[in-house]
Amino acid sequence: MSRTRTAQLMDGAGLARRVVEEASDRAAEVTRRSGATPCLATVLVGEDPASVTYVRMKRARCAKAGIESRLVSLPAATTTAELVETLRSLSRDTGVHGILLQHPCGPHIDERAAFEAIAPEKDVDGVTMSSFGAMSFGLPGFASCTPGGIMRLLDEYDVDPAGRHAVVVGRSAILGKPVGMLLLARDATVTYCHSRTSDLAATVREADIVVAAVGRPRLIRGEDIKPGAVVIDAGYNPGNIGDVDFDTARLRARLITPVPGGVGPMTIAVLLAQTVTAATTQLGLVRG
Amino acid sequence: MSRTRTAQLMDGAGLARRVVEEASDRAAEVTRRSGATPCLATVLVGEDPASVTYVRMKRARCAKAGIESRLVSLPAATTTAELVETLRSLSRDTGVHGILLQHPCGPHIDERAAFEAIAPEKDVDGVTMSSFGAMSFGLPGFASCTPGGIMRLLDEYDVDPAGRHAVVVGRSAILGKPVGMLLLARDATVTYCHSRTSDLAATVREADIVVAAVGRPRLIRGEDIKPGAVVIDAGYNPGNIGDVDFDTARLRARLITPVPGGVGPMTIAVLLAQTVTAATTQLGLVRG
C-alpha cells in the first residue's frame, strides 16, 4: 500500500530519447531536401576535464542523430576578444546552423560578451539576451536548453502551469531566470527564490511546482514539499545528487524527476532538436 | 494618535523634481563641454488624444530641462515597416541621443518589431529586449522608465529589497516583468502575480513590498496589505485611481506611493535622466 503514495517518476531519459529520435528524423529530412546537413559548432576554451567530457558527449549525440558537429578548440589563454571574433565568424558561416559555447569558459573571459556574439538565429543553446527576451515575452526564439527541457517534461506529464504557484529556486541566467519566465509565459504564478531568500522552506511549502536549480545537494527537503506537488530537480551536484532530497520528497510529491535520468538528458535533447530547427529555418525549408 | 499609524507617503513628485534638476545640470554640462545639446526623438503614430497629451508633456519637460526634443509625427496609417525604418534612421542619426516610441501605437503595428529597431544605446525608454536582458542580468543598460523610477523611489526611502519578499502584480513587458527583474537583481525574493493567479489576496498578504502594476482600479485592498509593508502603486486608471485602495492600504502600510504624485512623475524624470546619460556616453564625455 505504501508504494502507491510515492510520486510518479518523470522519465526524462525516455522522453529525451523520443525528442532525439524526432530530431534525427527531421535532420534526415533536411539533408534529403536541401543536400545540407544540420551543423552544430561547439566552441571549447581550454581543457577543463568536465567541459571536455560534456563536449565529447554532445558531439557523439550529434553524430548519432545525423547532425554534423564542428569542434572549435581554443587554448585556455584565449582572450574575450578572440573568442568573440570566433563566435562572430561562426555566426556568419552559412555552413553552421547552431552555435554552442561550452561554459564556464574560465574567469578571464567575459562570458556575457561572448554569448552576445552568437547570432540569435544560431543560438540553439538559448544563452543570448535576445533569446532570454524571447522566452520572457513569449516570442519566437530558442529556449535555454535545460529550461526548454523542463517545459517539455511538464507537457509530457500533462502538468499545466496555468494558475499554479511555481517556485523556482535559483536565478542563474541560463537556468533559474529563463525557466521562471517560461513558466510565467504559461500563466503560472512564479516566485524566484535564491540564497538571499529569508525563509526558503516556507516558500517551497506553498509551491504546486518546485523547480530546484541552485546546485546545492539536497537543499530542498521532503518535509517542505506540498503534498501532491510536482518537483523538478535541475540540480547538478557531484555524485549524481540533486538539489532535492529525493527519498523524502518522493513521499509527498505527485510527480518528481529522478537524478540522474530526469532533467539532465532533456538538455542535450533540446539542444539537438533546436539545432535541427535552426537548420530548417536557415536553409529556407520553412518560413522562419 | 491615529494619524501616526498611517503610512508615510513616498513623494514621487518631489523626488522627480530633484532627478530632473540633476539631469538639467548634467545636460547643461554636456552642452558646455561638447557644444551639442542632448536630444530626445519622440515618435508618435496617429493622433490618439492621450498619446498626444503625453508627448506634449514630455516635450515641455525636455525643453525645461535643456534637452532638445525632436517630434516625429507619423500618420495613423503608418505600417510597421515604415515605423521600423523611421526608428532605424533615428538610431543612425548622430544628432539624436535617445529615442522614445510613444505607445500603444495601434493594433496594426507590431510594437515589438518597432521597439527592436531602436538602437540599445538610444533606448532611453528601456523597451528593447536588450534593455530587458540588461535589467535581468544586472548589466549596464537603460531601465524601463517606470521600473527604474520605482527603484529610485525605494532607494530614496532606504528600502533595501535584499531578502524581502516582493510581490509584483502584473507582468507587462515594460512594467511588471522588468520591475520584478530589477528587484530580483537587488536580491528580493520576487513573486509575479497576474490575472491567472489563483489567490491574489493571499499572495499579496505575504509581501514586504507590493508593486501593483496591472491597471485595475483598487484591485489591491488594504486588508490584504501586510502591516508594515511598502506599497508601490504603479497603476494607471481613469480618474487618477491607482491599483491599490489607497485609503485602506495606508492604514497598514509603512510606506505608500500616492496616486497621483507617486510613481507617475518618476517615469518622465527617469526618461530625461537617461536621455542625458545617453548623450553623455554617445558624445564621448565618459567611457560608455
PDB file of N, CA and C in Angstrom, chain B residues 116-207:
ATOM      1  N   GLU B 116      12.383  46.898 -31.289  1.00  0.00           N
ATOM      2  CA  GLU B 116      13.694  46.289 -31.574  1.00  0.00           C
ATOM      3  C   GLU B 116      14.485  47.067 -32.629  1.00  0.00           C
ATOM      4  N   ALA B 117      13.817  47.997 -33.307  1.00  0.00           N
ATOM      5  CA  ALA B 117      14.523  48.837 -34.283  1.00  0.00           C
ATOM      6  C   ALA B 117      15.245  49.999 -33.606  1.00  0.00           C
ATOM      7  N   ILE B 118      15.033  50.146 -32.317  1.00  0.00           N
ATOM      8  CA  ILE B 118      15.717  51.208 -31.558  1.00  0.00           C
ATOM      9  C   ILE B 118      17.078  50.685 -31.121  1.00  0.00           C
ATOM     10  N   ALA B 119      18.137  51.426 -31.436  1.00  0.00           N
ATOM     11  CA  ALA B 119      19.477  51.012 -31.012  1.00  0.00           C
ATOM     12  C   ALA B 119      19.533  50.980 -29.491  1.00  0.00           C
ATOM     13  N   PRO B 120      20.082  49.912 -28.905  1.00  0.00           N
ATOM     14  CA  PRO B 120      20.102  49.794 -27.438  1.00  0.00           C
ATOM     15  C   PRO B 120      20.710  51.017 -26.750  1.00  0.00           C
ATOM     16  N   GLU B 121      21.736  51.626 -27.345  1.00  0.00           N
ATOM     17  CA  GLU B 121      22.378  52.772 -26.678  1.00  0.00           C
ATOM     18  C   GLU B 121      21.497  54.017 -26.702  1.00  0.00           C
ATOM     19  N   LYS B 122      20.439  54.003 -27.520  1.00  0.00           N
ATOM     20  CA  LYS B 122      19.496  55.129 -27.549  1.00  0.00           C
ATOM     21  C   LYS B 122      18.147  54.768 -26.917  1.00  0.00           C
ATOM     22  N   ASP B 123      18.068  53.564 -26.361  1.00  0.00           N
ATOM     23  CA  ASP B 123      16.793  53.068 -25.830  1.00  0.00           C
ATOM     24  C   ASP B 123      16.556  53.617 -24.417  1.00  0.00           C
ATOM     25  N   VAL B 124      16.396  54.927 -24.335  1.00  0.00           N
ATOM     26  CA  VAL B 124      16.269  55.588 -23.033  1.00  0.00           C
ATOM     27  C   VAL B 124      14.922  55.304 -22.359  1.00  0.00           C
ATOM     28  N   ASP B 125      13.998  54.693 -23.107  1.00  0.00           N
ATOM     29  CA  ASP B 125      12.726  54.296 -22.526  1.00  0.00           C
ATOM     30  C   ASP B 125      12.775  52.827 -22.054  1.00  0.00           C
ATOM     31  N   GLY B 126      13.877  52.166 -22.343  1.00  0.00           N
ATOM     32  CA  GLY B 126      14.091  50.797 -21.835  1.00  0.00           C
ATOM     33  C   GLY B 126      13.087  49.777 -22.332  1.00  0.00           C
ATOM     34  N   VAL B 127      12.788  49.803 -23.622  1.00  0.00           N
ATOM     35  CA  VAL B 127      11.748  48.918 -24.155  1.00  0.00           C
ATOM     36  C   VAL B 127      12.281  47.764 -24.989  1.00  0.00           C
ATOM     37  N   THR B 128      13.565  47.797 -25.337  1.00  0.00           N
ATOM     38  CA  THR B 128      14.096  46.726 -26.190  1.00  0.00           C
ATOM     39  C   THR B 128      14.364  45.464 -25.370  1.00  0.00           C
ATOM     40  N   MET B 129      14.455  44.350 -26.061  1.00  0.00           N
ATOM     41  CA  MET B 129      14.801  43.103 -25.370  1.00  0.00           C
ATOM     42  C   MET B 129      16.201  43.202 -24.801  1.00  0.00           C
ATOM     43  N   SER B 130      17.065  43.913 -25.485  1.00  0.00           N
ATOM     44  CA  SER B 130      18.420  44.084 -24.980  1.00  0.00           C
ATOM     45  C   SER B 130      18.401  44.802 -23.627  1.00  0.00           C
ATOM     46  N   SER B 131      17.595  45.842 -23.512  1.00  0.00           N
ATOM     47  CA  SER B 131      17.480  46.543 -22.227  1.00  0.00           C
ATOM     48  C   SER B 131      16.875  45.634 -21.163  1.00  0.00           C
ATOM     49  N   PHE B 132      15.883  44.841 -21.565  1.00  0.00           N
ATOM     50  CA  PHE B 132      15.279  43.911 -20.607  1.00  0.00           C
ATOM     51  C   PHE B 132      16.318  42.904 -20.114  1.00  0.00           C
ATOM     52  N   GLY B 133      17.128  42.406 -21.052  1.00  0.00           N
ATOM     53  CA  GLY B 133      18.191  41.481 -20.665  1.00  0.00           C
ATOM     54  C   GLY B 133      19.172  42.137 -19.708  1.00  0.00           C
ATOM     55  N   ALA B 134      19.530  43.374 -19.997  1.00  0.00           N
ATOM     56  CA  ALA B 134      20.463  44.079 -19.121  1.00  0.00           C
ATOM     57  C   ALA B 134      19.873  44.228 -17.714  1.00  0.00           C
ATOM     58  N   MET B 135      18.592  44.600 -17.639  1.00  0.00           N
ATOM     59  CA  MET B 135      17.934  44.707 -16.326  1.00  0.00           C
ATOM     60  C   MET B 135      17.915  43.355 -15.626  1.00  0.00           C
ATOM     61  N   SER B 136      17.678  42.303 -16.409  1.00  0.00           N
ATOM     62  CA  SER B 136      17.538  40.974 -15.818  1.00  0.00           C
ATOM     63  C   SER B 136      18.864  40.416 -15.334  1.00  0.00           C
ATOM     64  N   PHE B 137      19.943  40.775 -16.041  1.00  0.00           N
ATOM     65  CA  PHE B 137      21.242  40.176 -15.718  1.00  0.00           C
ATOM     66  C   PHE B 137      22.151  41.155 -14.982  1.00  0.00           C
ATOM     67  N   GLY B 138      21.602  42.306 -14.575  1.00  0.00           N
ATOM     68  CA  GLY B 138      22.410  43.256 -13.826  1.00  0.00           C
ATOM     69  C   GLY B 138      23.538  43.858 -14.645  1.00  0.00           C
ATOM     70  N   LEU B 139      23.288  44.041 -15.945  1.00  0.00           N
ATOM     71  CA  LEU B 139      24.313  44.584 -16.833  1.00  0.00           C
ATOM     72  C   LEU B 139      24.030  46.055 -17.121  1.00  0.00           C
ATOM     73  N   PRO B 140      25.043  46.783 -17.616  1.00  0.00           N
ATOM     74  CA  PRO B 140      24.798  48.186 -17.944  1.00  0.00           C
ATOM     75  C   PRO B 140      23.741  48.289 -19.041  1.00  0.00           C
ATOM     76  N   GLY B 141      22.884  49.256 -18.919  1.00  0.00           N
ATOM     77  CA  GLY B 141      21.824  49.437 -19.911  1.00  0.00           C
ATOM     78  C   GLY B 141      20.768  50.333 -19.303  1.00  0.00           C
ATOM     79  N   PHE B 142      19.813  50.730 -20.117  1.00  0.00           N
ATOM     80  CA  PHE B 142      18.765  51.610 -19.611  1.00  0.00           C
ATOM     81  C   PHE B 142      17.602  50.794 -19.063  1.00  0.00           C
ATOM     82  N   ALA B 143      17.104  51.220 -17.924  1.00  0.00           N
ATOM     83  CA  ALA B 143      15.918  50.587 -17.337  1.00  0.00           C
ATOM     84  C   ALA B 143      14.669  51.101 -18.046  1.00  0.00           C
ATOM     85  N   SER B 144      13.636  50.279 -18.070  1.00  0.00           N
ATOM     86  CA  SER B 144      12.332  50.831 -18.421  1.00  0.00           C
ATOM     87  C   SER B 144      12.075  51.951 -17.421  1.00  0.00           C
ATOM     88  N   CYS B 145      11.457  53.030 -17.885  1.00  0.00           N
ATOM     89  CA  CYS B 145      11.431  54.241 -17.061  1.00  0.00           C
ATOM     90  C   CYS B 145      10.619  54.085 -15.777  1.00  0.00           C
ATOM     91  N   THR B 146       9.454  53.482 -15.861  1.00  0.00           N
ATOM     92  CA  THR B 146       8.662  53.351 -14.639  1.00  0.00           C
ATOM     93  C   THR B 146       9.341  52.407 -13.637  1.00  0.00           C
ATOM     94  N   PRO B 147       9.783  51.222 -14.071  1.00  0.00           N
ATOM     95  CA  PRO B 147      10.540  50.379 -13.137  1.00  0.00           C
ATOM     96  C   PRO B 147      11.784  51.074 -12.583  1.00  0.00           C
ATOM     97  N   GLY B 148      12.505  51.767 -13.440  1.00  0.00           N
ATOM     98  CA  GLY B 148      13.674  52.493 -12.952  1.00  0.00           C
ATOM     99  C   GLY B 148      13.278  53.531 -11.916  1.00  0.00           C
ATOM    100  N   GLY B 149      12.157  54.194 -12.152  1.00  0.00           N
ATOM    101  CA  GLY B 149      11.658  55.191 -11.201  1.00  0.00           C
ATOM    102  C   GLY B 149      11.257  54.561  -9.877  1.00  0.00           C
ATOM    103  N   ILE B 150      10.671  53.385  -9.940  1.00  0.00           N
ATOM    104  CA  ILE B 150      10.281  52.685  -8.716  1.00  0.00           C
ATOM    105  C   ILE B 150      11.517  52.347  -7.883  1.00  0.00           C
ATOM    106  N   MET B 151      12.566  51.900  -8.544  1.00  0.00           N
ATOM    107  CA  MET B 151      13.795  51.558  -7.801  1.00  0.00           C
ATOM    108  C   MET B 151      14.399  52.816  -7.162  1.00  0.00           C
ATOM    109  N   ARG B 152      14.336  53.931  -7.881  1.00  0.00           N
ATOM    110  CA  ARG B 152      14.836  55.186  -7.307  1.00  0.00           C
ATOM    111  C   ARG B 152      14.036  55.578  -6.064  1.00  0.00           C
ATOM    112  N   LEU B 153      12.726  55.385  -6.155  1.00  0.00           N
ATOM    113  CA  LEU B 153      11.866  55.697  -5.010  1.00  0.00           C
ATOM    114  C   LEU B 153      12.214  54.820  -3.812  1.00  0.00           C
ATOM    115  N   LEU B 154      12.401  53.536  -4.043  1.00  0.00           N
ATOM    116  CA  LEU B 154      12.762  52.629  -2.942  1.00  0.00           C
ATOM    117  C   LEU B 154      14.076  53.079  -2.310  1.00  0.00           C
ATOM    118  N   ASP B 155      15.044  53.417  -3.158  1.00  0.00           N
ATOM    119  CA  ASP B 155      16.337  53.866  -2.631  1.00  0.00           C
ATOM    120  C   ASP B 155      16.186  55.146  -1.810  1.00  0.00           C
ATOM    121  N   GLU B 156      15.370  56.050  -2.333  1.00  0.00           N
ATOM    122  CA  GLU B 156      15.191  57.343  -1.661  1.00  0.00           C
ATOM    123  C   GLU B 156      14.658  57.151  -0.237  1.00  0.00           C
ATOM    124  N   TYR B 157      13.817  56.127  -0.074  1.00  0.00           N
ATOM    125  CA  TYR B 157      13.225  55.889   1.249  1.00  0.00           C
ATOM    126  C   TYR B 157      13.932  54.745   1.986  1.00  0.00           C
ATOM    127  N   ASP B 158      15.166  54.480   1.566  1.00  0.00           N
ATOM    128  CA  ASP B 158      16.008  53.481   2.241  1.00  0.00           C
ATOM    129  C   ASP B 158      15.347  52.111   2.371  1.00  0.00           C
ATOM    130  N   VAL B 159      14.601  51.742   1.357  1.00  0.00           N
ATOM    131  CA  VAL B 159      14.025  50.394   1.346  1.00  0.00           C
ATOM    132  C   VAL B 159      15.002  49.482   0.611  1.00  0.00           C
ATOM    133  N   ASP B 160      15.639  48.612   1.344  1.00  0.00           N
ATOM    134  CA  ASP B 160      16.576  47.666   0.721  1.00  0.00           C
ATOM    135  C   ASP B 160      15.806  46.394   0.402  1.00  0.00           C
ATOM    136  N   PRO B 161      15.670  46.050  -0.873  1.00  0.00           N
ATOM    137  CA  PRO B 161      14.862  44.869  -1.223  1.00  0.00           C
ATOM    138  C   PRO B 161      15.509  43.540  -0.830  1.00  0.00           C
ATOM    139  N   ALA B 162      16.793  43.548  -0.502  1.00  0.00           N
ATOM    140  CA  ALA B 162      17.503  42.278  -0.263  1.00  0.00           C
ATOM    141  C   ALA B 162      16.819  41.447   0.817  1.00  0.00           C
ATOM    142  N   GLY B 163      16.502  40.223   0.470  1.00  0.00           N
ATOM    143  CA  GLY B 163      15.906  39.292   1.414  1.00  0.00           C
ATOM    144  C   GLY B 163      14.438  39.533   1.700  1.00  0.00           C
ATOM    145  N   ARG B 164      13.879  40.610   1.131  1.00  0.00           N
ATOM    146  CA  ARG B 164      12.448  40.889   1.337  1.00  0.00           C
ATOM    147  C   ARG B 164      11.632  40.168   0.271  1.00  0.00           C
ATOM    148  N   HIS B 165      10.387  39.910   0.590  1.00  0.00           N
ATOM    149  CA  HIS B 165       9.503  39.287  -0.393  1.00  0.00           C
ATOM    150  C   HIS B 165       8.754  40.374  -1.154  1.00  0.00           C
ATOM    151  N   ALA B 166       9.074  40.505  -2.423  1.00  0.00           N
ATOM    152  CA  ALA B 166       8.402  41.488  -3.272  1.00  0.00           C
ATOM    153  C   ALA B 166       7.376  40.783  -4.148  1.00  0.00           C
ATOM    154  N   VAL B 167       6.153  41.266  -4.109  1.00  0.00           N
ATOM    155  CA  VAL B 167       5.106  40.706  -4.955  1.00  0.00           C
ATOM    156  C   VAL B 167       4.759  41.734  -6.021  1.00  0.00           C
ATOM    157  N   VAL B 168       4.958  41.344  -7.268  1.00  0.00           N
ATOM    158  CA  VAL B 168       4.675  42.211  -8.407  1.00  0.00           C
ATOM    159  C   VAL B 168       3.361  41.749  -9.016  1.00  0.00           C
ATOM    160  N   VAL B 169       2.381  42.639  -9.029  1.00  0.00           N
ATOM    161  CA  VAL B 169       1.080  42.286  -9.592  1.00  0.00           C
ATOM    162  C   VAL B 169       1.014  42.890 -10.987  1.00  0.00           C
ATOM    163  N   GLY B 170       1.077  42.035 -11.992  1.00  0.00           N
ATOM    164  CA  GLY B 170       1.135  42.488 -13.374  1.00  0.00           C
ATOM    165  C   GLY B 170       2.421  41.990 -14.005  1.00  0.00           C
ATOM    166  N   ARG B 171       2.363  41.719 -15.292  1.00  0.00           N
ATOM    167  CA  ARG B 171       3.546  41.132 -15.959  1.00  0.00           C
ATOM    168  C   ARG B 171       3.738  41.704 -17.344  1.00  0.00           C
ATOM    169  N   SER B 172       3.475  42.997 -17.488  1.00  0.00           N
ATOM    170  CA  SER B 172       3.673  43.610 -18.801  1.00  0.00           C
ATOM    171  C   SER B 172       5.156  43.713 -19.110  1.00  0.00           C
ATOM    172  N   ALA B 173       5.447  43.848 -20.402  1.00  0.00           N
ATOM    173  CA  ALA B 173       6.840  43.870 -20.863  1.00  0.00           C
ATOM    174  C   ALA B 173       7.560  45.133 -20.413  1.00  0.00           C
ATOM    175  N   ILE B 174       6.826  46.211 -20.189  1.00  0.00           N
ATOM    176  CA  ILE B 174       7.510  47.455 -19.838  1.00  0.00           C
ATOM    177  C   ILE B 174       7.363  47.832 -18.373  1.00  0.00           C
ATOM    178  N   LEU B 175       6.594  47.043 -17.617  1.00  0.00           N
ATOM    179  CA  LEU B 175       6.396  47.418 -16.218  1.00  0.00           C
ATOM    180  C   LEU B 175       6.562  46.224 -15.279  1.00  0.00           C
ATOM    181  N   GLY B 176       5.639  45.321 -15.300  1.00  0.00           N
ATOM    182  CA  GLY B 176       5.694  44.214 -14.340  1.00  0.00           C
ATOM    183  C   GLY B 176       6.953  43.362 -14.484  1.00  0.00           C
ATOM    184  N   LYS B 177       7.193  42.867 -15.682  1.00  0.00           N
ATOM    185  CA  LYS B 177       8.358  41.976 -15.858  1.00  0.00           C
ATOM    186  C   LYS B 177       9.661  42.683 -15.496  1.00  0.00           C
ATOM    187  N   PRO B 178       9.934  43.866 -16.044  1.00  0.00           N
ATOM    188  CA  PRO B 178      11.231  44.471 -15.680  1.00  0.00           C
ATOM    189  C   PRO B 178      11.341  44.882 -14.223  1.00  0.00           C
ATOM    190  N   VAL B 179      10.279  45.352 -13.593  1.00  0.00           N
ATOM    191  CA  VAL B 179      10.440  45.748 -12.190  1.00  0.00           C
ATOM    192  C   VAL B 179      10.734  44.517 -11.334  1.00  0.00           C
ATOM    193  N   GLY B 180      10.138  43.389 -11.688  1.00  0.00           N
ATOM    194  CA  GLY B 180      10.451  42.154 -10.975  1.00  0.00           C
ATOM    195  C   GLY B 180      11.919  41.776 -11.138  1.00  0.00           C
ATOM    196  N   MET B 181      12.420  41.923 -12.341  1.00  0.00           N
ATOM    197  CA  MET B 181      13.831  41.581 -12.588  1.00  0.00           C
ATOM    198  C   MET B 181      14.771  42.537 -11.851  1.00  0.00           C
ATOM    199  N   LEU B 182      14.406  43.805 -11.797  1.00  0.00           N
ATOM    200  CA  LEU B 182      15.246  44.764 -11.066  1.00  0.00           C
ATOM    201  C   LEU B 182      15.241  44.442  -9.566  1.00  0.00           C
ATOM    202  N   LEU B 183      14.089  44.053  -9.045  1.00  0.00           N
ATOM    203  CA  LEU B 183      14.007  43.681  -7.627  1.00  0.00           C
ATOM    204  C   LEU B 183      14.797  42.405  -7.360  1.00  0.00           C
ATOM    205  N   LEU B 184      14.727  41.472  -8.295  1.00  0.00           N
ATOM    206  CA  LEU B 184      15.480  40.221  -8.151  1.00  0.00           C
ATOM    207  C   LEU B 184      16.988  40.503  -8.180  1.00  0.00           C
ATOM    208  N   ALA B 185      17.390  41.410  -9.064  1.00  0.00           N
ATOM    209  CA  ALA B 185      18.817  41.774  -9.141  1.00  0.00           C
ATOM    210  C   ALA B 185      19.285  42.421  -7.837  1.00  0.00           C
ATOM    211  N   ARG B 186      18.345  42.989  -7.104  1.00  0.00           N
ATOM    212  CA  ARG B 186      18.677  43.591  -5.812  1.00  0.00           C
ATOM    213  C   ARG B 186      18.381  42.619  -4.660  1.00  0.00           C
ATOM    214  N   ASP B 187      18.279  41.343  -4.995  1.00  0.00           N
ATOM    215  CA  ASP B 187      18.210  40.261  -4.009  1.00  0.00           C
ATOM    216  C   ASP B 187      16.886  40.123  -3.275  1.00  0.00           C
ATOM    217  N   ALA B 188      15.816  40.676  -3.829  1.00  0.00           N
ATOM    218  CA  ALA B 188      14.496  40.359  -3.275  1.00  0.00           C
ATOM    219  C   ALA B 188      14.090  38.956  -3.708  1.00  0.00           C
ATOM    220  N   THR B 189      13.257  38.312  -2.907  1.00  0.00           N
ATOM    221  CA  THR B 189      12.515  37.140  -3.363  1.00  0.00           C
ATOM    222  C   THR B 189      11.310  37.694  -4.107  1.00  0.00           C
ATOM    223  N   VAL B 190      11.150  37.334  -5.357  1.00  0.00           N
ATOM    224  CA  VAL B 190      10.162  38.017  -6.199  1.00  0.00           C
ATOM    225  C   VAL B 190       9.070  37.059  -6.652  1.00  0.00           C
ATOM    226  N   THR B 191       7.821  37.445  -6.433  1.00  0.00           N
ATOM    227  CA  THR B 191       6.684  36.681  -6.959  1.00  0.00           C
ATOM    228  C   THR B 191       5.938  37.527  -7.988  1.00  0.00           C
ATOM    229  N   TYR B 192       5.739  36.948  -9.160  1.00  0.00           N
ATOM    230  CA  TYR B 192       4.919  37.578 -10.196  1.00  0.00           C
ATOM    231  C   TYR B 192       3.497  37.047 -10.104  1.00  0.00           C
ATOM    232  N   CYS B 193       2.535  37.956  -9.897  1.00  0.00           N
ATOM    233  CA  CYS B 193       1.113  37.605  -9.935  1.00  0.00           C
ATOM    234  C   CYS B 193       0.467  38.263 -11.151  1.00  0.00           C
ATOM    235  N   HIS B 194      -0.661  37.760 -11.519  1.00  0.00           N
ATOM    236  CA  HIS B 194      -1.342  38.282 -12.712  1.00  0.00           C
ATOM    237  C   HIS B 194      -2.775  37.772 -12.720  1.00  0.00           C
ATOM    238  N   SER B 195      -3.444  37.977 -13.835  1.00  0.00           N
ATOM    239  CA  SER B 195      -4.870  37.656 -13.901  1.00  0.00           C
ATOM    240  C   SER B 195      -5.153  36.176 -13.667  1.00  0.00           C
ATOM    241  N   ARG B 196      -4.183  35.318 -13.902  1.00  0.00           N
ATOM    242  CA  ARG B 196      -4.415  33.893 -13.726  1.00  0.00           C
ATOM    243  C   ARG B 196      -3.999  33.380 -12.346  1.00  0.00           C
ATOM    244  N   THR B 197      -3.490  34.276 -11.526  1.00  0.00           N
ATOM    245  CA  THR B 197      -3.084  33.868 -10.173  1.00  0.00           C
ATOM    246  C   THR B 197      -4.319  33.434  -9.388  1.00  0.00           C
ATOM    247  N   SER B 198      -4.211  32.287  -8.725  1.00  0.00           N
ATOM    248  CA  SER B 198      -5.431  31.708  -8.152  1.00  0.00           C
ATOM    249  C   SER B 198      -5.883  32.426  -6.881  1.00  0.00           C
ATOM    250  N   ASP B 199      -4.964  32.871  -6.040  1.00  0.00           N
ATOM    251  CA  ASP B 199      -5.396  33.586  -4.837  1.00  0.00           C
ATOM    252  C   ASP B 199      -4.500  34.810  -4.638  1.00  0.00           C
ATOM    253  N   LEU B 200      -4.849  35.848  -5.362  1.00  0.00           N
ATOM    254  CA  LEU B 200      -4.032  37.063  -5.348  1.00  0.00           C
ATOM    255  C   LEU B 200      -3.927  37.646  -3.944  1.00  0.00           C
ATOM    256  N   ALA B 201      -5.067  37.728  -3.257  1.00  0.00           N
ATOM    257  CA  ALA B 201      -5.062  38.358  -1.934  1.00  0.00           C
ATOM    258  C   ALA B 201      -4.112  37.637  -0.983  1.00  0.00           C
ATOM    259  N   ALA B 202      -4.132  36.308  -1.012  1.00  0.00           N
ATOM    260  CA  ALA B 202      -3.267  35.532  -0.119  1.00  0.00           C
ATOM    261  C   ALA B 202      -1.796  35.795  -0.439  1.00  0.00           C
ATOM    262  N   THR B 203      -1.479  35.935  -1.701  1.00  0.00           N
ATOM    263  CA  THR B 203      -0.090  36.186  -2.088  1.00  0.00           C
ATOM    264  C   THR B 203       0.332  37.581  -1.664  1.00  0.00           C
ATOM    265  N   VAL B 204      -0.530  38.554  -1.898  1.00  0.00           N
ATOM    266  CA  VAL B 204      -0.212  39.938  -1.520  1.00  0.00           C
ATOM    267  C   VAL B 204      -0.012  40.039  -0.011  1.00  0.00           C
ATOM    268  N   ARG B 205      -0.784  39.272   0.754  1.00  0.00           N
ATOM    269  CA  ARG B 205      -0.679  39.337   2.211  1.00  0.00           C
ATOM    270  C   ARG B 205       0.712  38.940   2.714  1.00  0.00           C
ATOM    271  N   GLU B 206       1.491  38.248   1.894  1.00  0.00           N
ATOM    272  CA  GLU B 206       2.833  37.836   2.322  1.00  0.00           C
ATOM    273  C   GLU B 206       3.922  38.802   1.887  1.00  0.00           C
ATOM    274  N   ALA B 207       3.527  39.861   1.209  1.00  0.00           N
ATOM    275  CA  ALA B 207       4.530  40.738   0.592  1.00  0.00           C
ATOM    276  C   ALA B 207       5.073  41.775   1.568  1.00  0.00           C
TER     277      ALA B 207
END
